[in-house]
Amino acid sequence: MIRPAELIERKRDGHELGGEEIAELILAYARGDVPDYQLAAFCMAVYFRGLSSAETFALTDAMVRSGATIDVGAALGRRVVDKHSTGGVGDKTSIAVGPIVAACGVPFGKMSGRGLGHTGGTLDKLESIPGFRVELPTDAFLAQVRDIGIAIVGQTADLVPADKKLYALRDVTATVDNVSLIAASIMSKKLAAGADAIVLDVKVGDGAFMKTLEDAEVLGEAMLALGQRAGRDVVCLLTDMDQPLGAAVGNALEIREAVATLRGEGPPDFQELVLHAVAHLLALSDLGVDLDEGRRRAETAVQDGSALAVYERWIRAQGGDPAEAALLSAPVVLEVLAPRGGYVVRLAALPVGIAAVRLGAGRRTKEDPIDHAVGVVCRRKRGDAVVEGEPLAEIHARDDDAAAAAAEAVLAAFELADEPSRARPIVLQTLA
Ligand code: URA
């Protein structure tokens, strides 16, 4: 039996640990045989000393083995694809990507999470659809993916229990932002959920975990290596989060935008990211198509209405009402007007995300309820021209005071200048 204090000491002193040692430590922690204070010290040692790629793989593998796993591919007799985003502001990508992938004939079964800090969560967004259920037993989840082609649900309690404990511990011990720990946390959940091929979307910018392209690349490479070592096909997109994604930030507002995107009427950056991600997912699927053909099929599914039809079937299958009129609207809508004319050269994502949380679109504590109707719609984005007095954004709020406070914060997130800044694409880099 390992002695946790000895492993902590060796990691503290910068030594590499054996895979079996890491596995024993993590599995013992998941069983409750190693206390939080020893794992907290271990995480802090990892934070300062890092983990080698062999150690990171051992950690990920032990986390997967701490609970149940699902073999979706075997259950469906198909190669199954999945996607994951590291989280940002206005990121409703899965809600548009899933129906397009399914409309192209590729099963899309995904377990999603809730909002964390200023970043929204797919489950919270879906729950703004009246009646929508995010909790399905595994057999119902699989049956829905087989019958409708798509299901998005919450992670079941028995999937990677080690991550649930470890993540909560890291959250309160200042050990979240370590590349190996983030990579193991994300990839353990993806591997346990059983997809054969995974498209990872690592967000880069002020609204993301990773603030620089260099850091995002390190995280992307680490996750790619973990996936490949586990025998999965992985592609990692590094995408811009230096401004909110699309226009809408806030739950029901984002559902409306995802639906508009399924009709081909989404904001250009969001529409592009969605089609790009779908093309990669189709190219990794069992359709036997390349990236260009994947892109063509994605565009066709949007143009011919089949993606929207799948969306409606999917929402009904999970108990929801897909009509846009069923979504809640906020009682107060306040426009944020441009104080001068010019070009938007900056629209910081983080203050917009925080403003949306303060309006009630996100949680400040785990127990907080969500106000699904409120949020921010960015009417101008980086590179757009604006005339003095035209709207830069709209605030959707519960009352006038909340709207005024958010309007001030959102206005401060904009920087206007006489000349446009250099354009920056939504997809910054692709790692494969
Ligand atoms: N998301 C996760 O699931 N885990 C992390 O550690 C960070 C982001």
mmCIF file of N, CA and C and ligand atoms in Angstrom, residues 84 86 116 163 167 170 176 181-183 185-186 189 209, ligand 1:
data_model
loop_
_atom_site.group_PDB
_atom_site.id
_atom_site.type_symbol
_atom_site.label_atom_id
_atom_site.label_comp_id
_atom_site.label_asym_id
_atom_site.label_seq_id
_atom_site.Cartn_x
_atom_site.Cartn_y
_atom_site.Cartn_z
ATOM 1 N N HIS A 84 -16.142 18.893 -26.957
ATOM 2 C CA HIS A 84 -16.041 19.514 -25.635
ATOM 3 C C HIS A 84 -15.398 20.880 -25.765
ATOM 4 N N THR A 86 -13.727 24.164 -23.529
ATOM 5 C CA THR A 86 -13.206 24.469 -22.196
ATOM 6 C C THR A 86 -13.989 25.601 -21.541
ATOM 7 N N LEU A 116 -19.872 27.639 -14.830
ATOM 8 C CA LEU A 116 -18.812 27.729 -13.825
ATOM 9 C C LEU A 116 -18.312 29.170 -13.879
ATOM 10 N N ASP A 163 -13.190 12.731 -10.327
ATOM 11 C CA ASP A 163 -13.106 14.118 -10.809
ATOM 12 C C ASP A 163 -14.026 15.034 -10.014
ATOM 13 N N TYR A 167 -12.232 17.962 -8.377
ATOM 14 C CA TYR A 167 -12.512 19.295 -8.916
ATOM 15 C C TYR A 167 -12.969 20.232 -7.797
ATOM 16 N N ARG A 170 -9.920 21.127 -5.788
ATOM 17 C CA ARG A 170 -9.047 22.083 -6.504
ATOM 18 C C ARG A 170 -9.656 23.480 -6.485
ATOM 19 N N VAL A 176 -6.818 24.847 -9.539
ATOM 20 C CA VAL A 176 -7.561 24.521 -10.768
ATOM 21 C C VAL A 176 -6.663 24.698 -11.991
ATOM 22 N N LEU A 181 -3.682 18.931 -14.630
ATOM 23 C CA LEU A 181 -4.904 18.656 -13.863
ATOM 24 C C LEU A 181 -6.146 18.979 -14.692
ATOM 25 N N ILE A 182 -6.115 20.068 -15.461
ATOM 26 C CA ILE A 182 -7.262 20.407 -16.327
ATOM 27 C C ILE A 182 -7.418 19.340 -17.415
ATOM 28 N N ALA A 183 -6.296 18.987 -18.045
ATOM 29 C CA ALA A 183 -6.355 18.002 -19.145
ATOM 30 C C ALA A 183 -6.898 16.669 -18.637
ATOM 31 N N SER A 185 -8.783 16.145 -15.993
ATOM 32 C CA SER A 185 -10.177 16.312 -15.576
ATOM 33 C C SER A 185 -11.112 16.246 -16.792
ATOM 34 N N ILE A 186 -10.787 17.002 -17.833
ATOM 35 C CA ILE A 186 -11.650 17.034 -19.026
ATOM 36 C C ILE A 186 -11.613 15.684 -19.748
ATOM 37 N N LYS A 189 -13.461 12.547 -18.330
ATOM 38 C CA LYS A 189 -14.911 12.528 -18.552
ATOM 39 C C LYS A 189 -15.228 12.158 -19.995
ATOM 40 N N PHE A 209 -10.240 30.220 -19.645
ATOM 41 C CA PHE A 209 -9.209 29.748 -18.709
ATOM 42 C C PHE A 209 -7.819 30.097 -19.229
HETATM 43 N N1 URA B 1 -13.242 21.914 -16.952
HETATM 44 C C1 URA B 1 -13.150 20.706 -16.351
HETATM 45 O O1 URA B 1 -13.989 19.840 -16.562
HETATM 46 N N2 URA B 1 -12.106 20.475 -15.543
HETATM 47 C C2 URA B 1 -11.151 21.397 -15.287
HETATM 48 O O2 URA B 1 -10.233 21.107 -14.541
HETATM 49 C C3 URA B 1 -11.265 22.656 -15.908
HETATM 50 C C4 URA B 1 -12.314 22.890 -16.749
#
